[in-house]
Short mmCIF file of C-alpha atoms in Angstrom, two decimals:
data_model
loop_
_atom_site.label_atom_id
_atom_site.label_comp_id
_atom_site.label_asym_id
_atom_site.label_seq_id
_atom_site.Cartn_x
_atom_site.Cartn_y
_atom_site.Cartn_z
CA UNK A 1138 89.51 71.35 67.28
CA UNK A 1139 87.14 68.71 65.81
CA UNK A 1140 87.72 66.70 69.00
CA UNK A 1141 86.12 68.89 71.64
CA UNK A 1142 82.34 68.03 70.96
CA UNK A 1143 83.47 64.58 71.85
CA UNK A 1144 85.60 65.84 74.73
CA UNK A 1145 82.44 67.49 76.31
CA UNK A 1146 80.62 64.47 76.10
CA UNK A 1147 82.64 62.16 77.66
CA UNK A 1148 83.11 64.89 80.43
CA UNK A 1149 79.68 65.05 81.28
CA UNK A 1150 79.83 61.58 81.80
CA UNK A 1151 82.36 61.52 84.23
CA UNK A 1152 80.78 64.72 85.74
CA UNK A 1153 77.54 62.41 86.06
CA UNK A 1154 79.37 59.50 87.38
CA UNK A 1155 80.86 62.01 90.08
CA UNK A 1156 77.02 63.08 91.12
CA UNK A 1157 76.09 59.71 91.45
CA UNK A 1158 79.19 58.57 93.84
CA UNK A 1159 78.26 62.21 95.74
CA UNK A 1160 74.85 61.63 96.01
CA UNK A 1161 76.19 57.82 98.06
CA UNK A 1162 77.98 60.43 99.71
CA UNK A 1163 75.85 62.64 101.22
CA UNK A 1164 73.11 59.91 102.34
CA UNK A 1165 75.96 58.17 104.29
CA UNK A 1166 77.35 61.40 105.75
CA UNK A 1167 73.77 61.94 106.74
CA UNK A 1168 73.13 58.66 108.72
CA UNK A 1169 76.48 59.02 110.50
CA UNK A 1170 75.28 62.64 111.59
CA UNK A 1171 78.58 63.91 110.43
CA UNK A 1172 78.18 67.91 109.10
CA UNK A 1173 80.98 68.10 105.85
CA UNK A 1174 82.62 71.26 104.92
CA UNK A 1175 84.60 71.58 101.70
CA UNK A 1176 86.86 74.27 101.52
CA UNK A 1177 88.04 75.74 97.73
CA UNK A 1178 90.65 78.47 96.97
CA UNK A 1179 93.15 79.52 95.06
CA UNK A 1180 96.68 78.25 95.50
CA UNK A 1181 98.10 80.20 99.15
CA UNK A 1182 94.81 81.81 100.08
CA UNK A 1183 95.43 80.26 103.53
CA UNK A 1184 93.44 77.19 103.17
CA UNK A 1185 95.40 74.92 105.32
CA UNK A 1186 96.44 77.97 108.02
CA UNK A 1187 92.20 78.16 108.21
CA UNK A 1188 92.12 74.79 108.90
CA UNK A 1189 95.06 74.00 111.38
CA UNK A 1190 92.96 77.17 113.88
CA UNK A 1191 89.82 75.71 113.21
CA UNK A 1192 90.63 72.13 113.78
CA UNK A 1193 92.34 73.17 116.94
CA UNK A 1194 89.82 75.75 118.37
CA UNK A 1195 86.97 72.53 117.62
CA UNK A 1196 88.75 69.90 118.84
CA UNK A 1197 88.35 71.12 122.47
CA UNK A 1198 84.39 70.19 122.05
CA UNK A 1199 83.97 68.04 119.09
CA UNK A 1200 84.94 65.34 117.11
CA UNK A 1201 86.93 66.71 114.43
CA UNK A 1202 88.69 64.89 111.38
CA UNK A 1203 89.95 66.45 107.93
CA UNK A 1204 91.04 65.70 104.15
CA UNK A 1205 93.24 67.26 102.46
CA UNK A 1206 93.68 67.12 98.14
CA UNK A 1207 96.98 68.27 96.65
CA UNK A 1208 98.91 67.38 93.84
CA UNK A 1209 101.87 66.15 95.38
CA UNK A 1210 103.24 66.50 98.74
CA UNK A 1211 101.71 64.91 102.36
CA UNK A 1212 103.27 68.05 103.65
CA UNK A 1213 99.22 69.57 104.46
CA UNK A 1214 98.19 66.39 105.97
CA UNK A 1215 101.81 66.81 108.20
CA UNK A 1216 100.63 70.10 109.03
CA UNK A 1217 97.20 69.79 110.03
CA UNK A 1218 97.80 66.56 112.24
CA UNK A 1219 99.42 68.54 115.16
CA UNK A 1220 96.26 69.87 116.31
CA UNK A 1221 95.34 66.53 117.00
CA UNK A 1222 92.56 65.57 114.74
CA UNK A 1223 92.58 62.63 112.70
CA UNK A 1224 93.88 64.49 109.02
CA UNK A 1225 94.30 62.24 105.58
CA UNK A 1226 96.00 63.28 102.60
CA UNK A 1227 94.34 62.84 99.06
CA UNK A 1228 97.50 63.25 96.19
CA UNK A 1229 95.66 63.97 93.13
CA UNK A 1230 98.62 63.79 90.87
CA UNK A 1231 98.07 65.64 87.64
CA UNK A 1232 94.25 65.94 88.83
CA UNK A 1233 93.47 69.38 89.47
CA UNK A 1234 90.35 68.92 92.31
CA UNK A 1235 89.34 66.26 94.40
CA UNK A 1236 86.26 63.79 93.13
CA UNK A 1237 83.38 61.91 94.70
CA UNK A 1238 85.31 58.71 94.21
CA UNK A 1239 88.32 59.81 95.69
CA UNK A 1240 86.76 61.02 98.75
CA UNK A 1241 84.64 57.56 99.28
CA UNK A 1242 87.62 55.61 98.85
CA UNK A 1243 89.63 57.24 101.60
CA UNK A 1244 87.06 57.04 104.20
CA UNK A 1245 86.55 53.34 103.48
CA UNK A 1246 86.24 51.79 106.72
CA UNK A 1247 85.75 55.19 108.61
CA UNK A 1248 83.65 55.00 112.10
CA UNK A 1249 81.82 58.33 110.48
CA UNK A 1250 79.46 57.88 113.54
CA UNK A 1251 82.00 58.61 115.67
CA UNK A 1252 83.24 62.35 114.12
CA UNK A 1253 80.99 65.44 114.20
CA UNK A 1254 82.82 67.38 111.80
CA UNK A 1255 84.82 66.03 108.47
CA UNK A 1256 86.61 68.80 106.87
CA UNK A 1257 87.76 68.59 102.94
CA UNK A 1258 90.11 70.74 101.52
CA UNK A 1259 90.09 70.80 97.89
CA UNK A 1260 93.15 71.31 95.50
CA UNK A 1261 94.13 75.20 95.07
CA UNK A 1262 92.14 76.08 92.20
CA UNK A 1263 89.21 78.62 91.51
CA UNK A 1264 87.98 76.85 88.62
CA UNK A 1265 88.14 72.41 88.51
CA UNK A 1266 86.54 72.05 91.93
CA UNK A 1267 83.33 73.99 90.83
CA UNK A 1268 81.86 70.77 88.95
CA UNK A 1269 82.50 68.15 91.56
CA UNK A 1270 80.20 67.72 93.91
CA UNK A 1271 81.57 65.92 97.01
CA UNK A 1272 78.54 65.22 99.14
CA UNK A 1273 79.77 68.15 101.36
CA UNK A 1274 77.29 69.85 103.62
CA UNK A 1275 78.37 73.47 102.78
CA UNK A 1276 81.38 74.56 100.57
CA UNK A 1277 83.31 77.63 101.39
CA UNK A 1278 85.29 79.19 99.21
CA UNK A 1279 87.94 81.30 100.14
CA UNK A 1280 89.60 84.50 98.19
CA UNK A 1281 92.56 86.39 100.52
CA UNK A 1282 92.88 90.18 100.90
CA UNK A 1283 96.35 89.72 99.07
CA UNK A 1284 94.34 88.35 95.55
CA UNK A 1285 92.48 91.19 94.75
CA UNK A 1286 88.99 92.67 95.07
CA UNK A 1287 88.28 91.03 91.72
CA UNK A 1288 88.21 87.91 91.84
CA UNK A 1289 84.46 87.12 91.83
CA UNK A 1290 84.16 88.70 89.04
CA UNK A 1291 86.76 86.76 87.03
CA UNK A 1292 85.97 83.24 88.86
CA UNK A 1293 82.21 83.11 88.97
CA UNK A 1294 81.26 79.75 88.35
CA UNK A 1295 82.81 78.61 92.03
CA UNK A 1296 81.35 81.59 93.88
CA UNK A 1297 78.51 80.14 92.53
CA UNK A 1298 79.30 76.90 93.46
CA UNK A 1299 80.02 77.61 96.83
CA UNK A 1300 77.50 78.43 99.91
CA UNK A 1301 79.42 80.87 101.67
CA UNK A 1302 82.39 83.44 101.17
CA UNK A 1303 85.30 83.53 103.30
CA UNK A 1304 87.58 86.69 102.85
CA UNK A 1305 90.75 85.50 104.41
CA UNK A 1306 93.95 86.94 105.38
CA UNK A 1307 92.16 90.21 106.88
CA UNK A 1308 95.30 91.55 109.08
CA UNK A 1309 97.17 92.22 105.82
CA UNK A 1310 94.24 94.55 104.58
CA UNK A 1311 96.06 97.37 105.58
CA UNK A 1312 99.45 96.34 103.90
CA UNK A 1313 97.65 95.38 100.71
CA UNK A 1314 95.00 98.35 100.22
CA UNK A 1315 92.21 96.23 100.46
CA UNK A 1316 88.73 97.96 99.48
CA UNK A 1317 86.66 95.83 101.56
CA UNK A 1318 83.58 97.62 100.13
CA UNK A 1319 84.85 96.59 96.53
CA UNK A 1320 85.07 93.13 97.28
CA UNK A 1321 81.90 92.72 99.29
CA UNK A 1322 80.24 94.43 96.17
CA UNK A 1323 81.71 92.13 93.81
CA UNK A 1324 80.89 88.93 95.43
CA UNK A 1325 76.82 90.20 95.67
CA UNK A 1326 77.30 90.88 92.12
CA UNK A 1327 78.21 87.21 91.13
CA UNK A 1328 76.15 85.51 94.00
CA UNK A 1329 73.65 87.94 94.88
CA UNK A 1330 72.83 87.42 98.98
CA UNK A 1331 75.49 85.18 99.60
CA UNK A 1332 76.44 85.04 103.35
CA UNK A 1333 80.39 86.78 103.60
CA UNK A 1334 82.66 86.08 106.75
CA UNK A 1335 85.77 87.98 107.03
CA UNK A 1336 88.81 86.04 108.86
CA UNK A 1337 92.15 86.05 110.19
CA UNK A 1338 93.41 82.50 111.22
CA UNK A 1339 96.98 84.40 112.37
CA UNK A 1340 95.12 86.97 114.37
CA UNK A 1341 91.63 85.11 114.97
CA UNK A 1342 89.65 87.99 113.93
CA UNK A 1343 86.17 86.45 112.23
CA UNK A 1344 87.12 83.08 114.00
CA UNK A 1345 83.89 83.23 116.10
CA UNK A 1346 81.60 84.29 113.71
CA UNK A 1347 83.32 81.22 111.31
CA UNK A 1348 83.04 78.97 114.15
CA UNK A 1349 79.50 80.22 114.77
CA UNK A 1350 78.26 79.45 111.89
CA UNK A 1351 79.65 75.71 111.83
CA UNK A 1352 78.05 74.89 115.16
CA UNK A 1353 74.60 76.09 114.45
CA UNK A 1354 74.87 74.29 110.99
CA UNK A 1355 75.65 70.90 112.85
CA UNK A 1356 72.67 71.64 115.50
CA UNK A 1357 70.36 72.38 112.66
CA UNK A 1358 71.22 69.70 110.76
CA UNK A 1359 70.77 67.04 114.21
CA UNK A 1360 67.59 68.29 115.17
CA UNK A 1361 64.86 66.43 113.89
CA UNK A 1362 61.99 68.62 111.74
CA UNK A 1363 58.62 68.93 113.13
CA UNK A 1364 57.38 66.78 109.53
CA UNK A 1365 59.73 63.79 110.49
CA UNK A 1366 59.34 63.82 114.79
CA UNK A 1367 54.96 64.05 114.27
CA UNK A 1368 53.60 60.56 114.71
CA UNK B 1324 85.18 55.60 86.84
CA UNK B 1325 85.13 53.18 83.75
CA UNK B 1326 85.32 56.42 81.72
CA UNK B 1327 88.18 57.43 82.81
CA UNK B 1328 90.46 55.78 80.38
CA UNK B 1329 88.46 57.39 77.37
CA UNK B 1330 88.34 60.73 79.19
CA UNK B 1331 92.76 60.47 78.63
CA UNK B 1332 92.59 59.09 75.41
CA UNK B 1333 90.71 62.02 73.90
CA UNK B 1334 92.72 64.11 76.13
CA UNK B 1335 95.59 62.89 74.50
CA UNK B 1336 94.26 63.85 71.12
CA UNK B 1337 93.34 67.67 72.05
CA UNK B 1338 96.95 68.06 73.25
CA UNK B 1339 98.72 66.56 70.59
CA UNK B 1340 96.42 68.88 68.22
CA UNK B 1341 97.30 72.16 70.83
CA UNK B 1342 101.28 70.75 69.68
CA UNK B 1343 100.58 71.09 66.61
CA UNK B 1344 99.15 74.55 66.42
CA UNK B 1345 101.53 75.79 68.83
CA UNK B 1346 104.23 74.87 66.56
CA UNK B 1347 102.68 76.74 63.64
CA UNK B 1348 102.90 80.09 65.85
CA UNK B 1349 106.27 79.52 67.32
CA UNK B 1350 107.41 79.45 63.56
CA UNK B 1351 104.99 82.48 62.31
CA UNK B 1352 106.20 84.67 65.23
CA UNK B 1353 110.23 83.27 64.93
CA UNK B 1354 109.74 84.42 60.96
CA UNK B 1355 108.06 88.19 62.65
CA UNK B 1356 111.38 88.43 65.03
CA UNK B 1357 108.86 88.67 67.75
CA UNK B 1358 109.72 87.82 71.21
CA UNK B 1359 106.88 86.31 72.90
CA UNK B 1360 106.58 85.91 76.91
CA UNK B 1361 104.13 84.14 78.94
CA UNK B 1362 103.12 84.33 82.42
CA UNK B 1363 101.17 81.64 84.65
CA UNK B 1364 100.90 81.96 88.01
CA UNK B 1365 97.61 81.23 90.63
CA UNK B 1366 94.78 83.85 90.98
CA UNK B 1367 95.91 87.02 92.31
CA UNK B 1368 99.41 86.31 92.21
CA UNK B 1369 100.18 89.81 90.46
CA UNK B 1370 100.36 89.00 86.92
CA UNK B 1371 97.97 91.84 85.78
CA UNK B 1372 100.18 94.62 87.98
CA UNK B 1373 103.11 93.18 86.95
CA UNK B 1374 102.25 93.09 83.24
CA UNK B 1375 100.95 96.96 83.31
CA UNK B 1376 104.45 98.26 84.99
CA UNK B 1377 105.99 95.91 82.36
CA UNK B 1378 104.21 97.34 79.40
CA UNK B 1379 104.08 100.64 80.82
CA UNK B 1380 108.36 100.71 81.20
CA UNK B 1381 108.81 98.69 77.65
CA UNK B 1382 106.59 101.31 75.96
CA UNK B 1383 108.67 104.10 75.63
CA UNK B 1384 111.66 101.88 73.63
CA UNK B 1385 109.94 98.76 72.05
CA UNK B 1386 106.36 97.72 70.47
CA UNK B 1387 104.63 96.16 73.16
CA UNK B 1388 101.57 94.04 72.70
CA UNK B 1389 99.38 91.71 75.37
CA UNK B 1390 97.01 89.13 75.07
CA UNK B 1391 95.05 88.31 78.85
CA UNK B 1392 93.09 85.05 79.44
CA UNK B 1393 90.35 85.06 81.52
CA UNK B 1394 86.91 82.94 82.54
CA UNK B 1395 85.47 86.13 82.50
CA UNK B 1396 85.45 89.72 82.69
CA UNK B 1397 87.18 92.00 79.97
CA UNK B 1398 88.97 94.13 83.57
CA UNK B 1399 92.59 93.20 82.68
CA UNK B 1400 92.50 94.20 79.25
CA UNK B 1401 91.00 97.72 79.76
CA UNK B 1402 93.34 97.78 82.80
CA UNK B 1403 96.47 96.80 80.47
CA UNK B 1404 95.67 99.96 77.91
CA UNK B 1405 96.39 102.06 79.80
CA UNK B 1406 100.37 101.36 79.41
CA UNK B 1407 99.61 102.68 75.53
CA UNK B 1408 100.05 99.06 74.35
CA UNK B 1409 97.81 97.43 72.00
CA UNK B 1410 96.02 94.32 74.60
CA UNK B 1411 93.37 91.88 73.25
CA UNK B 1412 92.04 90.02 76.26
CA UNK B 1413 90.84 86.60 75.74
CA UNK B 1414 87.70 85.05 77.18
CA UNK B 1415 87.80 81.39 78.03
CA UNK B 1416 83.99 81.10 79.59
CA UNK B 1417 85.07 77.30 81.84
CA UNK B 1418 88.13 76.46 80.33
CA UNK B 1419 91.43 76.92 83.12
CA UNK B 1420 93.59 77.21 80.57
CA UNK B 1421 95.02 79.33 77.25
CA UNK B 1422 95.11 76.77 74.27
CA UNK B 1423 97.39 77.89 70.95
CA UNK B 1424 94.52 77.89 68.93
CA UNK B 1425 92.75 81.04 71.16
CA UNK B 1426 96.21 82.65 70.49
CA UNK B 1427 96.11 82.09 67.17
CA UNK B 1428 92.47 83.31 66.26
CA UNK B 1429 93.10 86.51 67.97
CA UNK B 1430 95.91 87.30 66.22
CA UNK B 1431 94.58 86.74 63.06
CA UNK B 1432 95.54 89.21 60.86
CA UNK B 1433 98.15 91.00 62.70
CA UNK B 1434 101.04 92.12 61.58
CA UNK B 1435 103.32 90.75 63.90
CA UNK B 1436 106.75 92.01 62.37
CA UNK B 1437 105.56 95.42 63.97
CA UNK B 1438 105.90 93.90 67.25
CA UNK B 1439 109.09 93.87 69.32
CA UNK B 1440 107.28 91.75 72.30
CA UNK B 1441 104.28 90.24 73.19
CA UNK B 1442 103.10 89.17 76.10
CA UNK B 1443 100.10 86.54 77.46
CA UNK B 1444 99.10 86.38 79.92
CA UNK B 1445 97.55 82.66 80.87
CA UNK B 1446 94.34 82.36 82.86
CA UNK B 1447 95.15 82.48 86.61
CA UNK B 1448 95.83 78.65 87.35
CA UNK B 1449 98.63 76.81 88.73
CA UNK B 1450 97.68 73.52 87.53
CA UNK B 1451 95.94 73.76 83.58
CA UNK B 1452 98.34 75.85 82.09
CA UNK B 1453 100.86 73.44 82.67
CA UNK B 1454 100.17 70.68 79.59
CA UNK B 1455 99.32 74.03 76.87
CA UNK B 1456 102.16 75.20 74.54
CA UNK B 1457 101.03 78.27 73.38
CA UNK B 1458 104.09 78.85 70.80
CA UNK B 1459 105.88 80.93 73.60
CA UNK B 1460 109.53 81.72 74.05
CA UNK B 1461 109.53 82.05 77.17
CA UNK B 1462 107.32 80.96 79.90
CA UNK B 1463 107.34 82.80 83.75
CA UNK B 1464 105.64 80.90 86.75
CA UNK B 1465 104.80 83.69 89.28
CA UNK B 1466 104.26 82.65 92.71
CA UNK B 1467 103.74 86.05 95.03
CA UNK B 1468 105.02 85.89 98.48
CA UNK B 1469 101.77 86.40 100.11
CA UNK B 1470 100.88 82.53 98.73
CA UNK B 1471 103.77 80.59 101.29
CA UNK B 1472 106.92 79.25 100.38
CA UNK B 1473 105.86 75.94 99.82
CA UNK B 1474 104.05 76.54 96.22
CA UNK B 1475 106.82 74.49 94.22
CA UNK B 1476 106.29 71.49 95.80
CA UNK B 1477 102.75 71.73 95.78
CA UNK B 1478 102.35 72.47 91.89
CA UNK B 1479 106.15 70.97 90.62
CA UNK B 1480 104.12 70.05 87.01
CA UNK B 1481 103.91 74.38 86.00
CA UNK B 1482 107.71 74.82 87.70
CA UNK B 1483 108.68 72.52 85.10
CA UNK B 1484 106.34 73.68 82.30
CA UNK B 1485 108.27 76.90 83.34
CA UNK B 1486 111.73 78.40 81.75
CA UNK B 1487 112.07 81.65 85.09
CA UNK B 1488 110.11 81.79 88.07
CA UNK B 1489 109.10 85.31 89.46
CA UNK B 1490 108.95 85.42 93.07
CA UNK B 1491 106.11 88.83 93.11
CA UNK B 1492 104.76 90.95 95.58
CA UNK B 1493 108.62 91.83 97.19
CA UNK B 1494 107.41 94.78 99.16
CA UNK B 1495 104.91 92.47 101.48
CA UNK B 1496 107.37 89.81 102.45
CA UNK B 1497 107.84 91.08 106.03
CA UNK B 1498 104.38 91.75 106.82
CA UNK B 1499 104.06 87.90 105.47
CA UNK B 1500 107.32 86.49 107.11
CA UNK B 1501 108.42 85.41 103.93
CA UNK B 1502 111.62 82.88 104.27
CA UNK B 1503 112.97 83.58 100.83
CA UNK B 1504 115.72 81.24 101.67
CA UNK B 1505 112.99 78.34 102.24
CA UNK B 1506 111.14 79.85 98.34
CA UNK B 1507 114.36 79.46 96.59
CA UNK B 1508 115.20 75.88 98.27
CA UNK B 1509 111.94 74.58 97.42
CA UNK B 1510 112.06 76.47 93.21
CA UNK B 1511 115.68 74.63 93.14
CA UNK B 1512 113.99 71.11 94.66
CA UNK B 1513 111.71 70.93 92.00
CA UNK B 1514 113.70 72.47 88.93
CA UNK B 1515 117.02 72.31 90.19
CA UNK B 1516 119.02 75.62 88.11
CA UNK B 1517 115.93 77.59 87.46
CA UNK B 1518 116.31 81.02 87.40
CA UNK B 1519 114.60 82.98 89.63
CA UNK B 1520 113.58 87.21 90.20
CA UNK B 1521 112.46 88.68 93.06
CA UNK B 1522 110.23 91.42 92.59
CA UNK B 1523 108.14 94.16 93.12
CA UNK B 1524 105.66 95.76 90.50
CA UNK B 1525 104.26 98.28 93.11
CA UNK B 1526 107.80 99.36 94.35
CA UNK B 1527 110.00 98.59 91.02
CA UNK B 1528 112.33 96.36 93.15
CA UNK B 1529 113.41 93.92 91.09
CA UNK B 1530 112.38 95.46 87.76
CA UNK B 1531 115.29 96.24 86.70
CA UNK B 1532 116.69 92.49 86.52
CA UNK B 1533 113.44 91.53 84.87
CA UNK B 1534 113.49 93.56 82.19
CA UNK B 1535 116.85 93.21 81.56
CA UNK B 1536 116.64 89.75 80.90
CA UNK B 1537 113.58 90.41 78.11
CA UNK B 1538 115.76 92.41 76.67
CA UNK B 1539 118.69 90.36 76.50
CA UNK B 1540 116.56 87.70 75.35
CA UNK B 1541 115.32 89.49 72.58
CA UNK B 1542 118.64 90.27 71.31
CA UNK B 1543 120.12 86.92 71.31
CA UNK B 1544 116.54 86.02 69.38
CA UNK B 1545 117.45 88.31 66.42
CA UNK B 1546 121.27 87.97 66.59
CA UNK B 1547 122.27 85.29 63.88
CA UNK B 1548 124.43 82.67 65.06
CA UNK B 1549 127.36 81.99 63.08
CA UNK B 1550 126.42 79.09 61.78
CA UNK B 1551 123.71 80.96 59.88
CA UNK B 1552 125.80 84.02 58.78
CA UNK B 1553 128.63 81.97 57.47
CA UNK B 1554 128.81 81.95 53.53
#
């Protein structure tokens, strides 16, 4: 037990090692006019089943590409691929969330000019990813019907992490008794105003309002601010 | 990044200490003729349901006890006393991950030769848990089938920290499509001859075979072999 002092010390370095690489990140993502969305859940929340639709409803009208972090397997990556976006897998190993670094040295070499949207899907886990910034744009994080209502409550630190809720899995509410009034209360309790969509990638209920809000994120972001476009 | 090989040395050091302590319990609770059970599995996976049904069924023959890890939140425990069994939950604030020495300090003081089983449950995580002894005798990985069959090969590290894997959540597998064919294949990939129950804590399918094998367990535990009951 005498260790951990000097365990938390040497984290926070690495934790401000990460910021820095994220920080690189971000500026470059900015220049290349790319919008990045990271997406964090637990293990089978339907991460990648989120991702396949939404690559595949996008890629009709934009230039789409995606990540994806996992311990071992390409099997994601495999997935994701046949709706014809440009998809790379990231095998952490033993790690249990993707880092700055790891992220920057996949998309060595990328044309990021040439994508409008990069997606990143994180390793199933509600609590690593929650320190690691990746220079994303916006972070979802996604809890499924099946989980429970409580899961805010017990995994607060990446709710608050995150910029928006996704409630996933919806056409299984029934099946499950899910108290959607529960779990919208518990995620205002941890992260008080935070913006909640409510999906199904199987039936495509929510898809518009999640596809919405990318869109309008990525024309926000490209148009110039009245400060930097005055003379 | 130049951390990094620090950040595993001292890692190193805080596991080989968690050995250490683990060892003490698995000896203290051996001398009680406790049986003690873990169960790791990812958020929402069922552990908490399946644990109350558990404790609720044991109750009326054995002394039942629980321990519950969490981030936060003190839900499970209060939850879990309702079965009539004495629960402690523990509170982890960031850490993913039950270490021996939280088992030990709660238990502090207990007399554990009043106890027939006791039960932790681990802090929902598929990827922590993994590299913490925590003095059990036997370890469950739940996977419920609402996560996709492919879980094993995504998180092989916990299959193998594993002794039984729990396939939970039985009564949703057709509104999922679960291909329990394709769940088993994938358990016996990754830890080929693991057992593995199917079951149901909402519907009691499967129950029966689970607690069985506690029980059986348990006797074999206190039966002396005959190498130790020979003159």
């Amino acid at each position: 037990m005498n260790r951990e002092p000097r365990l938390v010390e040497v984290r926070k370095n690495v934790l401000k090692q990460n910021d820095v690489v994220a920080r690189e990140l971000r500026q470059r993502f900015r220049e290349a006019g790319v919008y990045v969305v990271s997406l964090v859940s637990s293990p089978g929340a339907g991460k990648t089943t989120l991702l396949e639709r939404t690559l595949t409803l996008l890629n009709r009208r934009y230039r789409v590409a995606a990540l994806v972090g996992d311990l071992a397997t390409e099997n994601d990556a495999a997935r994701l691929r046949r709706s014809g976006a440009r998809v790379e897998q990231i095998v952490t190993g033993t790690v249990c969330h993707l880092e700055a670094a790891m992220i920057q040295r996949i998309i060595e070499g990328w044309e990021l000019g040439a994508l409008d949207f990069l997606f990143i899907e994180n390793v199933g886990n509600l609590v690593c990813p929650a320190s690691y910034d990746l220079g994303e744009d916006l972070r979802f994080v996604a809890v499924s019907v099946t989980e429970g209502e409580d899961k805010p409550l017990k995994y607060p630190t990446i709710f608050n992490s995150a910029d928006v809720a996704l409630v996933t899995k919806l056409d299984l509410a029934e099946a499950v008794g899910f108290d959607r009034a529960a779990a919208d209360a518990n995620i205002q309790a941890v992260r008080p105003g935070m913006p909640v969509v409510h999906l199904s990638a199987r039936t495509d209920v929510g898809m518009d309002q999640f596809l919405e809000l990318l869109e309008r994120q990525l024309i926000e972001t490209r148009t110039p601010s009245v400060v930097e476009s005055a003379p």
